[in-house]
């Protein structure tokens, strides 16, 4: 799908609050990228509001502290998975993100795989690059919270990059195995199962100069197809490098 | 789903060739268990023919060398994934294994995850137990082929069981994460996405006395639900211990 042929709703109707770096154009959150791709899949556009990790007061209205947050008219939805379900429910005549209840359930497994296996594996490669994206106040927060989580200095988390790249490429084996048989996780057309994994690659692309994949990996070709979706929405997004 | 309420077809119409141990009642193949659960889901029964790894001549008619093989009337299908697609295609009015093309595609990812992540992790725990299940001729074949694959003696593959159990339990994190939100990978009712993962647990259950899971793991509860499906088809299957 290279062009959105469905009606694009009034952008002012949607507001997406998302993480941004010191350069406010660099929107690196893997979870925000899941939502951005889901919105595009539905032919929707949102006004995008850049926030910092430490801008918690600006999303206090959402009743929780995590980005991304989508506001649609009078409704506020947080958590990328719940946002995807919301879009599917509210825009049933636009292209489906899931194609039914069973596909939604199985896609939740893929989302869990991305969040529990890929996200930590990518973090162990790009965490210092994420840090260098941030402005001063966020840097302080980020270092403290991530060092507490990992139990070591950020510099140690990303030490031995060749081993960490090998770990990530090994973790991608299920995707690689599957991509030998079909173009997208969702089959012949990309869907939310693809976007929830692709978000991890956009996180790295926006923050880091490290190439996560080998050039001849089928995962690289899949990533390329998604970078080109929706008129190159992801491929043309501002990056730090 | 605890009872199969759909018409059960004439068993003589289906023959499933599957691996068995020295005790011919112990049918341990993870891939055969994917098929057995899929057949039960469709309300179908097959005559089950036990074979050894070294019985290749007995499935030469299938044009390839791997079990399981399903024969349905004049049709022969090998490879558990292709068998599941075949059953879905030929019995569309029986309960669906997938629920549509997108769910089928995303389920293929789950199957790839089971085969590339879980199968090797379980192997590193139970490989000697599988070996001890086999009769003399199969033992010789199994040791030679698996030692070549792993590049070490079987005894070394399964050394340090506590670490290998920890590795498996870590590999199960995506399933565990998802099961906090829904009962089955396929949602509220089990489907092929569940069976392709569950096969790995049946492999261990049939061959080995090692408990792969902690008692309070949500994965343990999920496995329990599947052991009870179809009148306890899997839970009552003969095991080595």
mmCIF file of C-alpha atoms in Angstrom, chain A residues 18 30 38-39 54 65 77 88 98 134-135 145 161 173 182 193 202 218 231:
data_model
loop_
_atom_site.group_PDB
_atom_site.id
_atom_site.type_symbol
_atom_site.label_atom_id
_atom_site.label_comp_id
_atom_site.label_asym_id
_atom_site.label_seq_id
_atom_site.Cartn_x
_atom_site.Cartn_y
_atom_site.Cartn_z
ATOM 1 C CA UNK A 18 4.543 11.945 21.692
ATOM 2 C CA UNK A 30 8.758 3.093 19.332
ATOM 3 C CA UNK A 38 -1.855 2.799 12.650
ATOM 4 C CA UNK A 39 -3.267 6.279 12.041
ATOM 5 C CA UNK A 54 9.769 15.165 32.138
ATOM 6 C CA UNK A 65 1.976 9.409 33.057
ATOM 7 C CA UNK A 77 -6.733 7.216 24.958
ATOM 8 C CA UNK A 88 -10.162 -0.082 14.797
ATOM 9 C CA UNK A 98 -6.351 -6.475 12.542
ATOM 10 C CA UNK A 134 17.581 14.316 24.821
ATOM 11 C CA UNK A 135 17.751 17.791 26.280
ATOM 12 C CA UNK A 145 15.604 5.719 35.530
ATOM 13 C CA UNK A 161 28.129 -3.713 20.614
ATOM 14 C CA UNK A 173 14.882 -15.254 13.939
ATOM 15 C CA UNK A 182 5.175 -13.937 3.210
ATOM 16 C CA UNK A 193 1.237 -6.887 13.627
ATOM 17 C CA UNK A 202 11.997 3.481 13.914
ATOM 18 C CA UNK A 218 14.929 -10.537 4.699
ATOM 19 C CA UNK A 231 4.135 7.836 0.845
#
